[in-house]
XYZ file of C-alpha atoms in Angstrom:
538
model
C 32.993 -32.547 -15.683
C 29.470 -32.326 -14.323
C 29.345 -32.512 -10.540
C 26.680 -34.441 -8.641
C 24.528 -31.418 -7.910
C 24.636 -30.274 -11.537
C 23.686 -33.764 -12.779
C 20.788 -33.963 -10.325
C 19.545 -30.543 -11.386
C 19.700 -31.365 -15.095
C 17.934 -34.710 -14.557
C 15.087 -33.039 -12.678
C 14.779 -30.277 -15.244
C 14.685 -32.823 -18.090
C 11.435 -34.260 -16.811
C 9.622 -31.222 -18.183
C 10.963 -31.677 -21.719
C 10.525 -34.263 -24.415
C 13.995 -34.078 -25.958
C 17.525 -34.278 -24.470
C 18.949 -31.455 -22.426
C 21.206 -29.205 -24.513
C 24.874 -30.085 -24.012
C 25.691 -26.463 -23.175
C 23.614 -26.807 -19.992
C 25.857 -29.618 -18.771
C 28.699 -27.225 -18.086
C 29.203 -26.264 -14.458
C 31.376 -23.778 -12.639
C 34.681 -24.982 -11.288
C 36.334 -24.183 -7.966
C 37.508 -20.732 -9.080
C 34.010 -19.798 -10.200
C 32.474 -20.868 -6.893
C 35.174 -19.067 -4.911
C 34.595 -15.866 -6.897
C 30.862 -16.103 -6.262
C 31.223 -16.511 -2.493
C 33.749 -13.668 -2.320
C 31.325 -11.412 -4.178
C 28.493 -12.490 -1.875
C 30.576 -11.776 1.226
C 31.621 -8.412 -0.182
C 27.992 -7.496 -0.905
C 26.941 -8.279 2.678
C 29.869 -6.354 4.145
C 29.037 -3.327 1.975
C 25.332 -3.452 2.888
C 25.748 -3.600 6.627
C 28.643 -1.119 6.635
C 26.519 1.444 4.773
C 23.569 0.731 7.056
C 25.715 1.233 10.150
C 27.018 4.528 8.781
C 23.488 5.895 8.288
C 22.385 4.705 11.730
C 25.351 6.352 13.440
C 24.847 9.561 11.466
C 21.245 9.773 12.698
C 22.247 9.264 16.325
C 20.031 6.186 16.685
C 20.731 3.716 19.503
C 19.887 0.243 18.210
C 21.218 -2.091 20.897
C 17.961 -3.960 21.728
C 16.583 -4.182 18.190
C 19.573 -4.940 15.977
C 18.945 -8.724 15.662
C 15.455 -8.049 14.272
C 16.857 -5.577 11.751
C 19.630 -7.924 10.610
C 17.297 -10.910 10.201
C 14.673 -8.880 8.343
C 17.260 -7.414 5.944
C 18.789 -10.828 5.241
C 15.342 -12.241 4.439
C 14.550 -9.289 2.155
C 17.865 -9.641 0.321
C 17.233 -13.400 0.140
C 13.923 -12.680 -1.589
C 15.736 -10.644 -4.260
C 18.476 -13.282 -4.551
C 15.843 -15.970 -5.237
C 14.113 -13.598 -7.623
C 17.401 -13.410 -9.506
C 17.767 -17.108 -10.293
C 14.002 -17.649 -10.557
C 13.140 -14.861 -12.995
C 16.336 -13.802 -14.704
C 16.872 -17.262 -16.173
C 14.236 -16.176 -18.683
C 16.524 -13.449 -19.951
C 19.322 -15.886 -20.817
C 17.309 -18.874 -22.088
C 17.106 -17.678 -25.675
C 20.754 -16.607 -26.010
C 21.904 -19.919 -24.531
C 19.701 -22.128 -26.717
C 20.557 -20.222 -29.884
C 24.301 -20.320 -29.062
C 24.478 -16.523 -29.123
C 26.431 -16.599 -25.846
C 28.026 -19.395 -23.790
C 25.986 -20.159 -20.630
C 28.536 -18.881 -18.109
C 29.098 -15.628 -19.954
C 25.354 -15.167 -20.604
C 24.496 -15.565 -16.926
C 27.258 -13.181 -15.805
C 26.283 -10.665 -18.499
C 22.643 -10.792 -17.398
C 23.689 -10.315 -13.784
C 25.626 -7.158 -14.627
C 22.675 -5.617 -16.473
C 20.238 -6.595 -13.731
C 22.560 -4.767 -11.349
C 22.544 -1.656 -13.535
C 18.768 -1.869 -14.008
C 18.183 -1.624 -10.281
C 20.644 1.260 -9.896
C 18.933 3.348 -12.575
C 15.347 2.454 -11.628
C 12.860 5.225 -10.972
C 11.464 3.928 -7.662
C 7.851 4.227 -8.873
C 7.230 0.470 -8.776
C 8.711 0.199 -5.270
C 6.155 2.604 -3.847
C 3.299 1.232 -5.980
C 3.834 -2.175 -4.360
C 4.071 -0.729 -0.845
C 0.851 1.266 -1.331
C -1.079 -2.019 -1.712
C -0.502 -2.867 1.964
C -3.131 -1.884 4.562
C -2.630 1.811 5.303
C -3.207 1.483 9.039
C -0.404 -1.114 9.172
C 1.900 1.160 7.185
C 1.240 3.917 9.709
C 2.261 1.652 12.593
C 4.943 -0.280 10.794
C 7.166 -0.076 13.879
C 4.634 -2.075 15.948
C 4.499 -5.854 16.379
C 1.702 -5.995 13.782
C 3.861 -4.058 11.316
C 6.807 -6.395 11.832
C 4.503 -9.416 11.489
C 3.331 -7.943 8.171
C 6.882 -7.594 6.866
C 8.006 -11.095 7.886
C 4.833 -12.770 6.600
C 5.115 -10.957 3.281
C 8.728 -11.946 2.696
C 8.595 -15.541 3.927
C 5.384 -16.399 2.040
C 6.876 -15.057 -1.204
C 10.143 -16.934 -0.681
C 8.414 -20.251 0.064
C 6.278 -20.175 -3.082
C 9.126 -18.988 -5.313
C 11.450 -21.718 -4.047
C 8.790 -24.409 -4.450
C 7.996 -23.527 -8.055
C 11.691 -23.141 -8.908
C 12.346 -26.636 -7.527
C 9.715 -27.960 -9.954
C 11.215 -25.953 -12.832
C 8.033 -23.892 -13.309
C 8.505 -20.281 -14.445
C 5.943 -18.402 -12.334
C 5.660 -14.737 -11.509
C 7.428 -13.286 -8.486
C 5.193 -10.241 -8.935
C 2.081 -12.407 -8.665
C 3.526 -14.071 -5.575
C 4.321 -10.806 -3.841
C 0.960 -9.240 -4.643
C -0.881 -12.375 -3.507
C 1.024 -12.181 -0.230
C -0.009 -8.541 0.167
C -3.662 -9.461 -0.416
C -3.391 -12.297 2.110
C -2.047 -9.932 4.745
C -4.804 -7.415 4.015
C -7.502 -10.055 4.333
C -6.026 -11.552 7.518
C -5.552 -8.125 9.080
C -9.140 -7.178 8.283
C -10.520 -10.471 9.590
C -8.593 -10.128 12.842
C -10.007 -6.595 13.219
C -13.565 -7.868 12.751
C -14.283 -7.130 9.074
C -13.695 -9.047 5.851
C -12.459 -7.761 2.519
C -10.082 -5.034 1.386
C -10.465 -1.281 1.461
C -11.572 0.550 -1.656
C -8.118 2.066 -2.059
C -6.469 -1.360 -1.897
C -8.926 -2.757 -4.430
C -8.297 0.065 -6.896
C -4.529 -0.351 -6.606
C -4.858 -4.127 -6.853
C -6.987 -3.901 -9.994
C -4.454 -1.610 -11.645
C -1.624 -4.023 -10.915
C -3.804 -7.029 -11.781
C -4.573 -5.645 -15.220
C -0.851 -5.230 -15.899
C -0.058 -8.769 -14.764
C -2.945 -10.272 -16.739
C -2.435 -8.332 -19.963
C 1.365 -8.579 -20.138
C 1.491 -12.326 -21.052
C -1.338 -11.838 -23.564
C 0.604 -8.996 -25.151
C 3.759 -11.126 -25.066
C 2.093 -14.070 -26.848
C 0.394 -12.168 -29.665
C 3.161 -9.622 -30.214
C 5.777 -12.385 -30.542
C 3.391 -14.350 -32.799
C 2.954 -11.381 -35.147
C 6.632 -10.418 -35.076
C 7.774 -13.916 -36.071
C 5.189 -14.085 -38.862
C 6.381 -10.740 -40.217
C 10.016 -11.859 -39.981
C 9.209 -15.133 -41.723
C 7.614 -13.337 -44.660
C 10.337 -10.697 -45.070
C 13.644 -12.437 -44.227
C 15.025 -14.687 -46.953
C 17.643 -16.503 -44.910
C 15.673 -19.621 -43.962
C 18.480 -20.878 -41.705
C 17.246 -18.418 -39.090
C 14.012 -20.385 -38.797
C 15.678 -23.728 -38.047
C 17.121 -24.973 -34.778
C 20.878 -24.471 -34.294
C 23.067 -27.440 -35.179
C 25.402 -28.322 -32.327
C 27.041 -25.177 -31.044
C 26.855 -23.216 -34.274
C 26.304 -19.540 -33.432
C 23.738 -17.506 -35.366
C 24.709 -14.985 -38.076
C 26.268 -11.830 -36.694
C 23.286 -9.538 -37.102
C 20.807 -11.919 -35.463
C 23.373 -12.673 -32.772
C 23.654 -8.939 -32.093
C 19.855 -8.725 -31.760
C 19.778 -11.679 -29.364
C 22.524 -10.222 -27.176
C 20.950 -6.757 -27.294
C 17.528 -8.080 -26.289
C 19.034 -10.266 -23.540
C 20.712 -7.127 -22.255
C 17.476 -5.165 -22.495
C 15.381 -7.808 -20.737
C 17.968 -8.098 -17.961
C 18.100 -4.328 -17.512
C 14.300 -4.030 -17.605
C 13.944 -6.907 -15.134
C 16.325 -5.210 -12.738
C 14.612 -1.848 -13.064
C 11.144 -3.393 -12.513
C 11.478 -6.454 -10.275
C 14.368 -5.056 -8.269
C 12.188 -2.212 -7.059
C 9.942 -4.624 -5.151
C 12.852 -5.529 -2.903
C 13.709 -1.848 -2.514
C 10.197 -1.072 -1.301
C 10.288 -3.921 1.222
C 13.698 -2.937 2.556
C 12.540 0.656 3.043
C 9.592 -0.670 5.072
C 12.000 -2.650 7.253
C 14.238 0.376 7.789
C 11.322 2.666 8.651
C 9.985 0.062 11.095
C 13.261 -0.568 12.912
C 15.272 2.663 12.470
C 12.679 5.438 11.968
C 14.975 8.268 13.022
C 17.367 7.440 10.173
C 14.900 6.450 7.418
C 11.339 7.682 8.128
C 12.082 10.996 6.389
C 14.860 12.078 4.066
C 17.475 13.523 6.396
C 19.425 14.743 3.351
C 16.693 17.318 2.671
C 18.336 20.745 2.578
C 17.050 23.631 4.733
C 15.788 25.283 1.542
C 13.786 22.188 0.565
C 12.331 22.039 4.077
C 11.312 25.703 3.869
C 9.611 25.054 0.533
C 7.728 22.125 2.048
C 6.710 24.343 4.977
C 5.336 26.973 2.576
C 3.350 24.278 0.745
C 1.832 22.912 3.974
C 0.871 26.416 5.134
C -0.726 27.258 1.777
C -2.663 23.977 1.687
C -3.841 24.379 5.278
C -5.065 27.908 4.531
C -6.916 26.814 1.392
C -8.623 23.922 3.209
C -9.533 26.205 6.109
C -11.436 28.421 3.660
C -13.616 25.457 2.657
C -15.399 25.826 6.018
C -16.592 23.200 8.465
C -15.011 21.701 11.539
C -12.564 18.797 11.696
C -13.577 15.470 13.208
C -12.822 14.745 16.854
C -10.063 12.434 15.562
C -8.872 13.940 12.247
C -6.522 11.048 11.472
C -9.265 8.490 11.911
C -11.439 10.528 9.539
C -8.712 10.308 6.885
C -8.263 6.564 7.508
C -12.016 6.009 7.125
C -11.879 7.822 3.797
C -9.181 5.385 2.632
C -11.616 2.510 3.283
C -14.881 3.792 1.811
C -13.824 6.859 -0.255
C -16.904 8.752 0.967
C -16.290 12.516 1.190
C -17.919 13.563 4.452
C -18.342 17.206 5.570
C -15.505 16.912 8.080
C -13.016 15.339 5.645
C -11.406 18.499 4.225
C -11.199 20.255 7.618
C -9.664 17.080 9.061
C -7.128 17.007 6.241
C -6.313 20.632 6.969
C -5.847 19.806 10.662
C -3.377 16.969 9.959
C -1.461 19.111 7.448
C -1.386 21.832 10.100
C 0.353 19.450 12.507
C 2.952 18.703 9.823
C 3.423 22.433 9.251
C 3.858 23.089 12.983
C 6.623 20.489 13.268
C 8.445 21.788 10.191
C 8.292 25.344 11.533
C 9.445 24.240 14.981
C 12.563 22.352 13.838
C 13.413 23.982 10.485
C 15.156 20.899 9.061
C 14.080 17.274 8.729
C 17.274 15.994 10.309
C 16.556 18.100 13.396
C 13.227 16.389 14.168
C 13.707 14.364 17.402
C 13.354 10.610 17.527
C 10.041 10.644 19.382
C 8.400 12.798 16.686
C 9.968 11.731 13.394
C 7.676 8.752 12.816
C 4.594 10.838 13.662
C 5.739 13.461 11.144
C 6.213 10.827 8.480
C 2.852 9.184 9.191
C 0.924 12.476 9.133
C 2.562 13.457 5.859
C 2.009 10.004 4.346
C -1.662 9.940 5.376
C -2.190 13.456 3.997
C -0.603 12.602 0.651
C -2.642 9.406 0.282
C -5.816 11.382 1.018
C -4.895 14.016 -1.590
C -4.229 11.259 -4.119
C -7.674 9.756 -3.529
C -9.359 13.171 -3.660
C -7.697 13.763 -7.009
C -9.547 10.698 -8.377
C -12.885 11.565 -6.747
C -15.757 13.757 -7.943
C -14.916 16.384 -5.335
C -14.672 19.850 -6.899
C -11.969 22.252 -5.754
C -11.152 25.816 -6.557
C -8.154 26.004 -8.863
C -5.942 27.581 -6.200
C -6.850 24.901 -3.638
C -6.269 22.062 -6.092
C -2.914 23.532 -7.174
C -1.763 23.887 -3.551
C -2.667 20.283 -2.740
C -0.933 18.903 -5.824
C 2.205 20.918 -5.107
C 2.176 19.613 -1.530
C 1.770 16.062 -2.783
C 4.797 16.400 -5.034
C 6.960 18.086 -2.414
C 5.876 15.731 0.371
C 6.694 12.635 -1.654
C 10.258 13.867 -2.045
C 10.541 14.006 1.740
C 9.232 10.512 2.557
C 9.512 8.485 -0.657
C 13.271 8.447 -0.971
C 15.718 5.596 -1.548
C 19.271 5.716 -0.160
C 21.850 4.809 -2.782
C 23.216 1.930 -0.708
C 19.747 0.293 -0.628
C 19.672 0.279 -4.424
C 23.206 -1.113 -4.555
C 22.397 -3.856 -2.005
C 19.296 -4.984 -3.921
C 21.200 -4.762 -7.204
C 23.947 -7.000 -5.822
C 21.439 -9.530 -4.453
C 19.553 -9.689 -7.752
C 22.708 -9.794 -9.851
C 24.366 -12.519 -7.775
C 21.133 -14.497 -7.799
C 21.389 -14.874 -11.570
C 24.584 -16.891 -11.139
C 23.002 -19.893 -9.403
C 20.046 -22.189 -9.975
C 19.252 -20.891 -13.460
C 19.275 -24.265 -15.266
C 15.811 -25.384 -14.114
C 13.900 -22.429 -15.539
C 16.164 -22.088 -18.595
C 15.479 -25.727 -19.512
C 11.727 -25.270 -19.240
C 11.698 -22.087 -21.338
C 14.157 -23.354 -23.936
C 12.966 -26.958 -24.313
C 9.710 -27.460 -22.423
C 7.318 -25.019 -24.112
C 7.508 -26.002 -27.789
C 7.727 -29.379 -29.460
C 10.832 -28.357 -31.384
C 14.027 -26.629 -30.219
C 14.136 -22.841 -30.213
C 15.270 -21.244 -33.481
C 17.327 -18.088 -33.906
C 14.316 -16.081 -35.123
C 12.072 -17.354 -32.332
C 14.593 -16.432 -29.658
C 15.087 -12.926 -31.064
C 11.320 -12.311 -31.444
C 10.448 -13.449 -27.912
C 13.299 -11.487 -26.357
C 12.544 -8.292 -28.289
C 8.878 -8.360 -27.256
C 9.774 -9.067 -23.620
C 12.301 -6.216 -23.512
C 9.854 -3.660 -24.932
C 6.900 -4.815 -22.803
C 8.781 -4.779 -19.507
C 10.503 -1.497 -20.328
C 7.131 0.137 -21.069
C 5.657 -1.211 -17.833
C 8.553 0.213 -15.845
C 7.988 3.604 -17.466
C 4.369 3.573 -16.283
C 5.298 2.301 -12.808
C 3.471 -1.032 -13.278
C 4.899 -4.293 -11.857
C 4.788 -6.992 -14.542
C 6.259 -10.473 -14.686
C 9.392 -11.065 -16.750
C 8.654 -14.777 -16.475
C 5.169 -14.589 -17.930
C 6.034 -12.123 -20.682
C 8.991 -14.113 -22.004
C 7.398 -17.556 -21.571
C 4.291 -16.311 -23.378
C 6.479 -14.824 -26.078
C 8.248 -18.158 -26.634
C 4.852 -19.901 -26.799
C 3.676 -17.291 -29.318
C 6.662 -17.934 -31.582
C 6.094 -21.697 -31.374
C 2.478 -21.207 -32.440
C 3.498 -18.858 -35.244
C 6.159 -21.289 -36.484
C 3.745 -24.204 -36.518
C 6.033 -26.068 -34.115
C 3.264 -26.942 -31.703
C 3.252 -26.648 -27.941
C 4.051 -29.201 -25.262
C 0.669 -29.093 -23.577
C 1.699 -30.978 -20.408
C 4.276 -28.257 -19.692
C 1.897 -25.476 -20.743
C -0.786 -26.969 -18.483
C 1.624 -27.119 -15.531
C 2.738 -23.539 -16.140
C -0.825 -22.237 -16.411
C -1.822 -24.190 -13.321
C 1.097 -22.688 -11.405
C 0.149 -19.208 -12.637
C -3.479 -19.716 -11.561
C -2.511 -21.168 -8.168
C 0.112 -18.527 -7.399
C -2.346 -15.913 -6.122
C -4.465 -18.198 -3.889
C -1.391 -20.041 -2.603
C 0.429 -16.803 -1.755
C -2.730 -15.377 -0.169
C -3.144 -18.445 2.034
C 0.525 -18.610 3.020
C 0.779 -14.915 3.871
C -2.512 -14.850 5.782
C -1.514 -17.859 7.886
C 1.971 -16.517 8.564
C 0.643 -13.070 9.462
C -1.756 -14.592 12.000
C 1.080 -16.714 13.425
C 3.591 -13.870 13.659
C 1.129 -11.510 15.338
C 0.854 -14.143 18.060
C 4.610 -14.728 18.317
C 5.855 -11.104 18.155
């Protein structure tokens, strides 16, 4: 029997559709299901904080004064991924539920498992692409009050907008929300420092991500449109192009495709969206427990020696370029991040900062031997050097082959030392995202399944939209680009409705487009205001 909360949720979701809510959505979890969920949630939290405590103790860090800040920040970050689970992953199960390929409870649990696995096997490229959008000077002082204000503003602004749009049943992009929050922090930070706008580096990164977020729904719409048209002209079984009757499941082969694509979308969503939470959690850990997480303490002595050789070779090559470093070499590198102007003292300044990294590596021999008071400085110098090398690689600056090779080798070796992800962080984010799929999914599922087109979803439409979404998101993850599962799948469903001649429910489409358009400015405003507030409070 439907409980009061389930009835209220279905009634609210039905306002976005023009025909009755599918009877399969009226099923709710019983007492055993709820108990299992809360036990899993408790187990996930125990695992996360046990693993965190183990790493902190192993590093010799004393955290007595700062542990409440760490706990609160981690809970908020995991809450962001939990909300991302029931906000975005509902898109993965909408088609299999509405085509009766899988029962709702099993579909949601199945999606949660594959989201979990997607995060575990993710590359980490998206995590660091998102982090690199933040102001570099804040990333270099992430342990300061301004750095903590950045982290809290980023997370809370994203959570507020995601919860608000979920409450209205609107499938918007968590990626858009997070990136808008990053832009808001960059603008507020710049304004508070006396200048408006973003640095050139931030703009270039933002444009790259923006292209991916803008093009992915366009690709989703037209690819699903074409795929359904091709299927309609080649498949003779016309039953596939009609809405399911009652709870009749689709034929076995189309059911297999629907389940396979649901699995693929869930896995791709975990491997792409889950990385955003990983990047944020690593920022929190570096800010609050730098000795344990600023550099990879698992680096072997041999790996450290190789990194030392690379820093020495790069320093020597840059020294041969001539010139004198700036009075403040680090500030010279930071200025280059803003304007990308190669001044005469840039390369000598880069050599000076790399030389400081080399001196520390030679002094201590292993990364886990670097003392607490120096580990964050080592990480920051290495991070700033690598970001400068990355920008130089895109500039018109000409290098001798040996110099260029040394810098690229240092960039690759240095990233292994500072861009690492502990296994327990992946597991914690995977659990948060996977468990998030188990609650609150009806609102978005109803909108995708019944609110976009004027007719119910057919077997062929569900398979086409899911297949396109799986391939698009998987490709984006391979290129390290953060795209929106929500936008790709919703656009794919709209494309199949257009291809089928079903027509679109323009009030819902208008609300979705309006939410998509407002996401960036709303997230920018929320994050900017919260960042200003938190810098005053912290």
